[in-house]
Amino acid sequence: MNMKGKEMLGKGRTRSDTTPLLGKHKQQHQQPHPKNRFHSSPSACSHSISSPLFLEMAAAISSASSSPTSHCNVFLGVDIGTGSARAGLFDEEGKLLGSASSPIQIWKEGDCIEQSSTDIWHAVCSAVKAACSLAKIDGEQVKGIGFAATCSLVAVDADGSPVTVSWSGDSRRNIIVWMDHRAVKQAEKINSRNSPVLQYCGGSVSPEMQPPKLLWVKENLQESWSMVFRWMDLSDWLSYRATGDDTRSLCTTVCKWTYLGHAHMQHINEKDSRDMEACGWDDDFWEEIGLGDLVEGHHAKIGRSVAFPGHALGSGLTPTAAKARNFELGLVAGTPVGTSLIDAHAGGVGVMESLPEKENDNEAICHRMVLVCGTSTCHMAVSRDKLFIPGVWGPFWSAMIPEYWLTEGGQSATGALLDYIIESHVASPRLANHAASQKTSLFQLLNNILESMMRELQCPFIAALTEDTHVLPDFHGNRSPIADPKAKGVVFGLTLDPSEQQLARLYLAAVQAIAYGTRHIVEHCNANGCPIILPRESESVLLGAAILGAVAAKKYTCLSEAMKALNAAGQVIHPSTDSRVKKYHDAKYRIFRELYQQQLSQRSIMAQALA
C-alpha cells in the first residue's frame, strides 16, 4: 500500500482521569514534506512524538450555555468505550453543545474480560439525560441518534435477556470485551484453515475478532451456546435495543465477523441505502471452523440483513427505549436511529474531513490516514481500490465510509499502556497526591517534571531524556503490523530509582514507544512523514456517532456529505526542522525494532530448552 500523500487524523478520546494532556512542544522526527499532511487529533500518538506531551484529555462533561439553546436540529452521538458510556449533542455545524459520561462495570480475570449489556444500557440512559440537561436540550430537539461502541461480543436469548459468557455463570456477564484474549488458541485454529476470507483481514484473524470468541464459547460453555438467540457486536446491540431492528452494520460485520461486504458492490449505492439481505457470509468458512450451526436460519443468530453506516433503522426509537421506566432516555419515540459504527471508525467519520480548507475532490479523502486513540489505537485509511497488506486488517468494503475500501492497522494497548506504566510505579500515589493538591492533571504534572528535567540536565530537546530508556509497547500483543498476539512488552533501562523524575522518564519512553509503533505501521504501509491536523472537536467519536443520526434523519443525502458539513479543522502541527531530533528518533526506532527481534530469538531459545 503506497501511503504517500496520506494525511493522518485521529480523535481525543475520554478514557479516564489518566488521559495525557496536549503539550507545548511540537517537534517531529520526520522531515517536512511539501505535499503531505499528517492529519491527527490531539491524542493521536503518531510518529511525531519528540514531545512526551502529544496527547490530550477531553473533558467528560462539557460546559453548557446558561440559557436554553435555540438550536432547531440537534444530533445525538453515543459512544461506549472500555470504561464508560458517553453521550454528546451537536448542532448543525458539528459543534459540541454538551456531553456527559457514566461509568460501566468491567470484570477482569486473567485473559477473560467481561461486561454487562444491562449495565451498559443503564449507563447510556444516564449519560444521555445528563448531556441533555447540561446542554439545556429537550428531547424534541434531538432529530437523529447514532451509536458507536467497542467491538465487544454480546450474547442474548430469544427474549433479549443476557446469556452468560463467563466461567462464573453470572448471567449479567454477557459481553466478551474487545480486548479479551481468551481465544488465542481458537484464533490459531481458525488461521490454520487458511480460508479465503482471511485475506480480507490481513491474512489472519485476531483473538480480538468475533469468530475465535464464538468458537471459545462453543467449546467451553455449551449451555450458554445453546441458549443464545442472537450474537451481536456491541454497537449493533445498542441500535437493536433502541429500535428493535436486528439489521447489522457493514462496519461491525465486515471488520470483526469476516463478512464480505463487497458482495453488495454491484447491487446498491449509498444514497439508495436500505436493509440488504446478508449475502456476504462465507458458509464454508463457518463450517470449516466448527461453527456451521451459525449458518442456520439464513444466519439468523449473526445477521440476516446488513446496511451502510447511518442507514435509518426500523421506525426509529421505540416507545420503550424512549421512555423506559427508571432509565428513560428522555427522547421522542420515532426519532431516527442510524446504523452503528465501531467506536474507532466513528472517530474516523468524525474527523476525516477536518481540513483547514475544504476540497472538492472526492478522491482527496484517499490521501489521508486517521488515528483514533483511546485504550488502544487504530490507524485507518480508505481507498477506491482494495489493498492487501500482510498484518494490516482489511481491505474492508464500506466498513467506515460507504463504497470505499478501508485498510486498518492498530496497536492493542496505548492509553492502557500509559495507565499501566504510571499506576505500577512506586511514585504513582505520591504523584497523584501532588496533582490533587495542585488541582492539576497527573499528566500535566508529569509534563512539568519533564520540562524541569530538560532544563536541569541541559538536554538539547526533551525527547533526549530517554536515551537510556527504551520500551516495546506490546504489553497486550501486537495487532499490527506483526499480528502476533503472543508478543510481550519490554522495558529496557530500569533502575532502583523510586523518584517521580524516573516515573516521568518511563512515561516519556512509553509515549515514544507508542509513537514508534505507529511509525512501524506507517512504514509498513510505505508512507512519508507529514504534518498533523487536529480536529476542531476533540470528541470526534461522539461527533461521528451523531453524524450517523444526522444521516438517518435525512438531513444529509449520504454519510460523505454529512462528514464534509460537520467536520472542521483545528490546529495544524508541522514537522520539526531540527535534524538532531530526526537523528535521535531514528536511533531509538532502530532499538525499538530490535527489541522484538530479540524477543523472537529468546522465545526460540526457551522453546528448545523446554522441548
XYZ file of C-alpha atoms in Angstrom:
611
model
C 0.000 0.000 0.000
C 1.536 3.286 -1.051
C 0.617 5.790 1.626
C 2.479 8.720 0.099
C 0.486 11.881 0.380
C -1.604 10.498 3.229
C -2.969 12.772 5.899
C -3.366 11.389 9.369
C -6.300 12.158 11.586
C -7.445 10.927 14.967
C -9.585 11.608 17.994
C -9.222 12.840 21.513
C -10.729 10.009 23.490
C -12.048 10.430 27.018
C -10.843 7.340 28.854
C -10.343 8.327 32.456
C -8.673 10.954 34.581
C -5.383 9.450 33.466
C -5.600 10.742 29.929
C -2.491 12.668 28.865
C -2.633 16.342 28.039
C -1.564 18.071 24.872
C 1.836 19.590 25.479
C 3.552 22.671 24.169
C 6.291 21.028 22.128
C 5.585 20.302 18.502
C 8.874 18.744 17.440
C 8.772 15.933 14.913
C 11.348 13.387 13.933
C 10.272 13.311 10.294
C 11.498 15.953 7.903
C 8.707 18.125 6.494
C 7.259 17.077 3.191
C 5.855 19.829 0.986
C 2.759 17.945 -0.130
C 1.961 15.533 2.683
C -0.266 16.190 5.649
C -0.326 14.047 8.751
C -3.860 14.692 9.983
C -4.467 13.711 13.573
C -6.267 14.560 16.764
C -4.506 15.770 19.897
C -4.451 12.293 21.370
C -3.029 10.548 18.350
C 0.305 9.024 19.326
C 1.783 9.418 15.903
C 5.361 9.028 14.804
C 5.663 12.715 15.595
C 6.473 12.128 19.215
C 9.572 14.015 20.157
C 7.424 15.640 22.778
C 6.095 13.327 25.505
C 3.095 15.528 25.746
C 1.402 14.936 22.420
C -1.796 13.654 23.978
C -4.958 15.430 25.062
C -7.513 14.966 27.805
C -11.033 15.598 26.522
C -13.471 16.655 29.244
C -16.011 14.015 30.232
C -18.638 16.675 30.756
C -18.653 19.771 28.581
C -19.872 23.102 29.853
C -23.204 24.306 28.527
C -24.747 27.687 27.955
C -26.602 29.272 30.835
C -29.826 29.635 28.861
C -31.823 27.092 26.839
C -30.402 26.573 23.378
C -32.370 27.726 20.363
C -30.966 25.079 18.014
C -33.716 23.510 15.949
C -31.775 20.454 14.851
C -29.561 18.650 17.326
C -27.889 15.297 16.728
C -27.031 12.861 19.496
C -23.977 10.624 19.443
C -23.495 7.818 21.984
C -20.143 6.093 22.438
C -19.417 3.070 24.617
C -15.751 2.864 25.490
C -13.962 0.327 27.633
C -14.744 2.133 30.868
C -17.691 4.445 30.262
C -20.741 5.336 28.219
C -20.644 8.851 26.790
C -23.264 10.985 25.104
C -22.694 14.158 23.104
C -25.068 16.641 21.463
C -24.003 18.512 18.326
C -25.536 21.329 16.313
C -25.845 21.564 12.529
C -22.277 22.864 12.240
C -20.816 19.907 14.133
C -20.132 21.921 17.288
C -20.416 20.176 20.623
C -23.222 21.604 22.741
C -22.743 19.371 25.750
C -21.606 15.895 26.740
C -21.687 13.627 29.754
C -20.341 10.233 30.727
C -21.375 7.415 33.032
C -19.059 4.611 34.193
C -19.649 0.998 33.218
C -18.704 -2.122 35.128
C -15.980 -4.477 33.951
C -14.780 -7.843 35.221
C -11.170 -8.882 34.604
C -9.919 -12.372 35.416
C -6.705 -13.227 33.600
C -7.320 -13.165 29.852
C -11.092 -13.046 30.403
C -12.600 -9.541 30.384
C -16.379 -9.197 30.564
C -19.148 -6.625 30.841
C -22.937 -6.436 31.161
C -25.260 -5.189 28.426
C -27.864 -4.292 31.068
C -25.349 -2.172 32.944
C -24.237 -0.515 29.706
C -27.797 0.415 28.695
C -28.401 1.976 32.097
C -25.183 3.958 31.707
C -26.247 5.100 28.231
C -29.559 6.384 29.560
C -27.845 8.214 32.407
C -25.298 9.817 30.089
C -27.942 10.893 27.551
C -30.138 12.505 30.197
C -27.173 14.270 31.786
C -25.916 15.558 28.436
C -29.344 16.926 27.525
C -29.618 18.607 30.907
C -26.172 20.188 30.650
C -26.790 21.431 27.110
C -30.328 22.521 28.000
C -31.698 20.455 25.133
C -35.114 18.805 25.304
C -35.929 15.525 23.617
C -37.923 17.090 20.783
C -34.837 18.968 19.556
C -32.906 15.731 19.019
C -33.515 14.860 15.367
C -31.231 11.844 14.977
C -29.246 9.347 17.063
C -26.159 7.282 16.311
C -24.328 4.663 18.357
C -20.656 3.736 18.420
C -19.027 1.160 20.666
C -16.055 -1.080 21.194
C -16.136 -4.235 19.087
C -17.206 -6.390 22.037
C -19.374 -9.514 21.635
C -22.890 -9.557 23.150
C -24.946 -12.698 23.848
C -28.736 -12.555 24.354
C -31.555 -15.106 24.315
C -34.844 -15.057 22.398
C -36.327 -12.564 24.860
C -33.329 -10.259 24.577
C -32.148 -11.217 28.054
C -28.420 -11.637 28.715
C -26.778 -15.054 28.425
C -23.568 -15.559 30.359
C -20.255 -15.872 28.515
C -18.357 -16.202 31.778
C -16.810 -19.133 33.608
C -18.571 -17.695 36.670
C -22.019 -18.427 35.269
C -23.093 -14.891 36.202
C -25.873 -14.037 33.732
C -25.032 -10.327 33.957
C -21.666 -11.015 32.336
C -22.925 -11.491 28.783
C -20.285 -9.458 26.913
C -16.797 -10.596 25.926
C -14.908 -7.307 25.801
C -12.919 -6.445 22.664
C -9.554 -6.725 24.452
C -10.332 -10.176 25.909
C -7.644 -12.661 24.822
C -9.177 -15.950 25.972
C -9.482 -17.153 22.363
C -5.815 -17.132 21.283
C -5.834 -20.905 20.622
C -9.124 -20.668 18.756
C -7.660 -17.904 16.577
C -4.673 -20.120 15.784
C -7.022 -22.973 14.893
C -9.054 -20.767 12.552
C -5.947 -19.345 10.901
C -4.583 -22.847 10.257
C -7.534 -23.446 7.929
C -6.250 -20.733 5.582
C -9.757 -19.840 4.443
C -10.079 -17.359 1.555
C -11.907 -14.925 3.841
C -8.692 -14.447 5.838
C -7.138 -12.432 3.026
C -9.641 -9.695 3.916
C -8.379 -9.377 7.498
C -4.641 -9.106 6.952
C -4.137 -12.836 6.413
C -5.284 -13.959 9.868
C -7.971 -13.378 12.461
C -7.072 -11.835 15.786
C -8.347 -13.163 19.129
C -9.975 -9.721 19.392
C -12.303 -10.622 16.483
C -15.603 -12.453 16.905
C -15.124 -15.894 15.247
C -12.431 -17.012 17.750
C -14.543 -15.787 20.662
C -17.611 -17.599 19.336
C -15.608 -20.800 18.945
C -14.314 -20.453 22.510
C -17.864 -20.213 23.875
C -18.985 -23.241 21.893
C -16.022 -25.284 23.111
C -16.218 -24.205 26.748
C -19.760 -23.073 27.627
C -22.124 -25.464 25.842
C -25.181 -24.475 27.868
C -24.714 -20.815 27.013
C -24.067 -21.694 23.390
C -27.419 -23.485 23.139
C -29.299 -20.604 24.828
C -28.040 -17.725 22.688
C -30.567 -16.466 20.132
C -28.507 -13.501 18.890
C -24.768 -12.871 18.830
C -24.167 -9.176 18.231
C -21.434 -6.599 18.156
C -21.989 -4.137 20.987
C -22.809 -1.165 18.749
C -25.308 -3.273 16.790
C -26.884 -4.415 20.048
C -27.298 -0.800 21.141
C -29.086 0.043 17.890
C -31.230 -3.074 18.278
C -32.029 -2.189 21.890
C -33.066 1.293 20.770
C -35.126 0.346 17.704
C -35.949 -3.360 17.779
C -34.347 -3.645 14.314
C -31.833 -6.504 14.068
C -30.124 -5.126 10.938
C -26.343 -5.258 11.371
C -23.802 -2.662 10.317
C -21.396 -3.334 7.475
C -18.781 -1.798 9.778
C -19.071 -4.419 12.505
C -19.777 -7.462 10.354
C -17.049 -6.751 7.811
C -14.347 -5.727 10.301
C -14.947 -8.272 13.065
C -17.025 -11.156 11.692
C -15.329 -11.911 8.293
C -18.432 -10.738 6.412
C -17.557 -9.939 2.796
C -19.155 -6.553 2.297
C -18.084 -6.328 -1.313
C -20.729 -8.940 -2.130
C -23.017 -5.893 -2.362
C -20.804 -3.795 -4.620
C -22.868 -4.245 -7.767
C -26.278 -4.075 -6.144
C -26.551 -0.923 -4.099
C -25.239 2.597 -3.686
C -25.041 4.698 -0.553
C -27.730 7.220 -1.498
C -30.185 4.356 -2.101
C -29.294 2.600 1.142
C -31.730 0.062 2.553
C -31.696 -3.154 4.518
C -29.747 -5.589 2.390
C -30.068 -9.349 2.663
C -26.852 -10.667 4.151
C -25.297 -12.354 1.141
C -21.677 -11.802 2.212
C -21.323 -14.656 4.706
C -18.953 -17.422 3.615
C -20.785 -20.530 4.789
C -17.828 -22.786 4.009
C -15.694 -20.769 6.418
C -18.126 -21.230 9.311
C -18.438 -24.942 8.537
C -14.651 -25.387 8.372
C -14.014 -23.804 11.760
C -16.718 -25.802 13.523
C -19.422 -23.131 13.711
C -21.681 -24.363 10.949
C -24.723 -24.048 13.177
C -24.439 -20.256 12.821
C -25.369 -20.635 9.152
C -28.810 -21.982 10.082
C -31.907 -19.863 9.567
C -30.203 -17.672 6.985
C -27.603 -16.661 9.584
C -30.304 -15.528 11.996
C -28.000 -15.566 15.032
C -25.264 -13.441 13.449
C -27.192 -11.264 10.999
C -29.759 -11.798 8.248
C -29.629 -8.228 6.968
C -26.957 -5.533 6.812
C -26.858 -1.823 5.995
C -24.455 1.043 5.383
C -23.484 3.098 8.455
C -26.098 5.797 9.025
C -28.969 3.905 7.394
C -32.236 4.604 9.276
C -33.251 1.568 11.336
C -36.805 0.343 11.793
C -39.269 3.029 12.823
C -36.693 4.856 14.871
C -36.528 4.941 18.645
C -39.131 2.640 20.196
C -41.514 3.979 22.830
C -39.932 1.602 25.323
C -36.424 2.857 24.662
C -37.557 6.474 24.593
C -39.380 6.287 27.923
C -38.130 3.176 29.677
C -39.117 3.045 33.349
C -36.346 4.146 35.744
C -33.784 4.581 32.980
C -35.612 6.632 30.395
C -33.612 8.299 27.630
C -35.964 11.249 27.767
C -36.255 11.388 23.973
C -39.121 11.184 21.494
C -40.337 7.868 20.147
C -39.720 7.599 16.421
C -36.514 9.657 16.492
C -34.360 8.279 13.630
C -31.505 5.988 14.659
C -28.671 5.293 12.236
C -26.911 2.009 11.677
C -23.926 1.948 14.006
C -20.146 2.095 13.772
C -17.315 0.628 15.816
C -16.015 3.435 18.041
C -12.705 3.876 16.227
C -14.481 4.065 12.882
C -16.900 6.633 14.247
C -13.821 8.646 15.168
C -12.754 8.410 11.539
C -16.131 9.696 10.370
C -15.865 12.483 12.942
C -12.503 13.826 11.716
C -11.576 12.627 8.258
C -12.930 15.762 6.588
C -11.444 18.113 9.224
C -9.457 20.261 6.820
C -8.357 23.916 7.069
C -9.775 24.398 3.589
C -12.454 22.182 2.116
C -11.582 20.242 -1.020
C -13.980 19.455 -3.836
C -12.028 16.409 -4.965
C -13.901 13.320 -3.785
C -10.741 11.253 -4.140
C -8.727 13.512 -1.810
C -10.000 11.517 1.149
C -7.955 8.596 -0.184
C -4.783 10.504 0.698
C -5.340 10.667 4.440
C -4.922 8.390 7.408
C -6.909 8.695 10.616
C -5.506 7.804 14.026
C -8.093 7.088 16.706
C -6.647 6.728 20.174
C -8.012 5.549 23.491
C -7.317 2.332 25.373
C -5.884 1.129 22.064
C -5.120 2.920 18.784
C -6.472 2.344 15.287
C -4.831 3.607 12.078
C -7.251 3.776 9.161
C -7.125 4.789 5.511
C -9.682 4.468 2.716
C -9.234 3.856 -0.995
C -11.268 3.190 -4.114
C -9.274 0.047 -4.835
C -8.723 -2.822 -2.423
C -5.244 -3.080 -0.928
C -3.886 -6.257 0.679
C -1.184 -5.721 3.330
C 0.010 -8.645 5.497
C -0.512 -7.909 9.174
C -2.853 -4.988 8.463
C -6.600 -5.607 8.666
C -8.703 -5.305 5.565
C -9.452 -4.409 2.911
C -12.990 -3.915 4.238
C -15.583 -2.630 1.764
C -17.883 0.121 3.133
C -16.777 -0.565 6.705
C -16.352 3.118 7.523
C -17.267 5.269 4.529
C -19.755 3.656 2.139
C -18.321 2.464 -1.185
C -14.680 2.937 -0.086
C -12.314 0.164 0.935
C -10.935 0.515 4.474
C -7.462 -0.626 5.490
C -6.824 -0.709 9.230
C -3.751 -1.123 11.385
C -3.664 -0.859 15.136
C -1.910 -1.094 18.478
C -3.585 -3.229 21.137
C -2.533 -1.135 24.128
C -1.750 2.587 24.061
C -3.762 4.528 26.620
C -3.943 1.321 28.651
C -0.147 1.059 28.464
C 0.350 4.584 29.792
C -2.056 3.863 32.640
C -0.171 0.675 33.478
C 3.271 2.270 33.353
C 2.184 5.032 35.705
C -0.008 3.081 38.109
C 2.556 0.305 38.612
C 5.365 2.697 39.645
C 6.103 3.256 43.330
C 5.953 7.031 42.885
C 2.452 7.000 41.393
C 0.420 7.532 44.614
C 2.721 10.341 45.690
C 2.466 11.965 42.284
C -1.336 11.648 42.302
C -1.483 13.369 45.677
C 0.707 16.203 44.385
C -1.519 16.604 41.335
C -4.629 16.730 43.524
C -3.123 19.297 45.877
C -2.128 21.467 42.922
C -5.549 20.973 41.290
C -3.973 19.802 38.077
C -3.857 16.659 35.968
C -1.459 13.864 36.808
C -0.208 14.126 33.246
C 0.253 17.867 33.377
C 2.407 17.311 36.448
C 4.467 14.698 34.593
C 4.836 17.094 31.697
C 6.058 19.824 34.051
C 8.578 17.443 35.619
C 9.962 16.582 32.190
C 10.300 20.259 31.330
C 12.245 20.866 34.541
C 14.472 17.833 33.958
C 15.304 19.017 30.448
C 16.444 22.394 31.788
C 18.339 20.998 34.755
C 20.161 18.361 32.701
C 20.643 20.771 29.796
C 19.216 18.302 27.284
C 19.132 19.564 23.684
C 15.431 18.600 23.449
C 13.001 16.913 25.773
C 12.998 13.538 23.994
C 16.698 13.104 24.809
C 15.776 12.349 28.429
C 15.129 8.731 27.407
C 18.452 7.975 25.746
C 18.978 5.050 28.168
C 15.326 4.002 28.484
C 13.537 2.042 25.761
C 10.077 0.465 25.677
C 8.484 -2.130 23.394
C 4.752 -1.419 23.853
C 3.425 -4.913 23.041
C 2.092 -5.455 26.569
C -1.138 -6.843 25.105
C 0.319 -8.434 21.998
C 0.987 -6.835 18.632
C -2.063 -6.144 16.463
C -0.209 -4.572 13.514
C 1.909 -4.934 11.529
C 3.378 -8.102 13.097
C -0.010 -9.581 14.067
C 1.473 -11.511 16.989
C -0.938 -11.767 19.947
C 1.791 -13.563 21.921
C 4.193 -10.620 21.724
C 5.213 -9.220 25.099
C 6.173 -5.769 26.291
C 9.745 -4.783 27.161
C 11.145 -2.011 29.354
C 14.902 -1.572 28.968
C 16.891 0.631 31.320
C 15.228 0.088 34.697
C 16.950 1.253 37.865
C 16.149 1.289 41.588
C 15.306 4.983 41.374
C 11.844 5.434 43.020
C 11.546 9.125 42.194
C 8.840 10.992 40.357
C 11.512 12.040 37.866
C 12.179 8.409 36.967
C 8.444 7.787 36.560
C 8.265 10.789 34.239
C 11.138 9.343 32.217
C 9.344 5.984 31.909
C 6.165 7.771 30.880
C 8.024 9.641 28.164
C 9.666 6.429 26.928
C 6.252 4.730 26.780
C 4.749 7.590 24.775
C 7.701 7.415 22.400
C 7.226 3.646 22.068
C 3.587 4.144 21.103
C 4.756 6.649 18.511
C 7.336 4.230 17.133
C 4.635 1.555 16.920
C 2.648 3.921 14.745
C 5.751 4.644 12.678
C 6.209 0.892 12.197
C 2.652 0.566 10.894
C 3.004 3.579 8.617
C 6.347 2.421 7.248
C 4.804 -0.986 6.636
C 2.254 0.841 4.509
C 5.055 2.784 2.791
C 4.241 6.319 3.956
C 6.282 9.507 4.251
C 6.164 11.900 7.186
C 3.628 14.682 7.076
C 2.141 17.428 9.237
C -0.702 16.809 11.656
C -4.134 18.432 11.584
C -6.041 18.423 14.857
C -9.845 18.474 14.529
C -11.798 21.367 15.993
C -13.851 18.974 18.090
C -11.790 16.610 20.236
C -14.883 14.449 20.845
C -14.685 13.033 17.349
C -16.148 9.610 18.169
C -19.242 11.272 19.590
C -19.383 13.542 16.544
C -19.034 10.545 14.236
C -21.889 8.796 16.028
C -24.004 11.953 15.833
C -23.328 12.138 12.090
C -24.940 8.699 11.777
C -28.060 10.169 13.363
C -27.982 13.163 11.028
C -27.856 10.850 8.005
C -30.627 8.649 9.403
C -32.748 11.783 9.869
C -32.270 12.594 6.152
C -30.629 15.930 6.958
C -27.914 14.883 4.507
C -28.178 12.661 1.482
C -25.227 10.486 2.440
C -22.507 9.980 5.013
C -19.835 11.682 2.905
C -21.927 14.849 2.580
C -22.562 14.916 6.332
C -18.865 14.499 7.084
C -17.935 17.456 4.897
C -20.580 19.603 6.554
C -19.876 18.702 10.175
C -16.089 18.076 10.277
C -13.848 21.084 10.919
C -10.116 21.578 11.386
C -8.346 22.963 14.405
C -4.611 23.400 14.958
C -2.043 22.331 12.361
C 1.272 20.954 13.665
C 4.228 20.874 11.277
C 7.260 18.557 11.469
C 10.395 19.795 13.188
C 13.210 21.088 11.013
C 15.804 20.193 13.694
C 17.963 17.454 12.160
C 19.109 16.353 15.637
C 15.556 15.372 16.547
C 15.183 13.154 13.496
C 18.580 11.527 14.056
C 17.741 10.831 17.699
C 14.365 9.237 16.951
C 15.782 7.208 14.070
C 18.280 5.714 16.541
C 15.605 4.969 19.135
C 13.355 3.492 16.475
C 16.146 1.127 15.436
C 16.386 -0.105 19.034
C 12.583 -0.364 19.161
C 12.601 -2.735 16.170
C 15.481 -4.771 17.585
C 13.650 -5.387 20.867
C 11.027 -7.513 19.108
C 13.613 -9.440 17.087
C 15.479 -10.198 20.300
C 12.222 -11.407 21.833
C 11.680 -13.825 18.952
C 15.197 -15.189 19.374
C 14.728 -15.589 23.121
C 11.358 -17.285 22.602
C 13.030 -19.827 20.318
C 15.826 -20.488 22.831
C 13.337 -21.181 25.620
C 11.154 -23.351 23.397
C 14.184 -25.522 22.591
C 15.101 -25.726 26.266
C 11.615 -26.944 27.174
C 11.279 -29.339 24.231
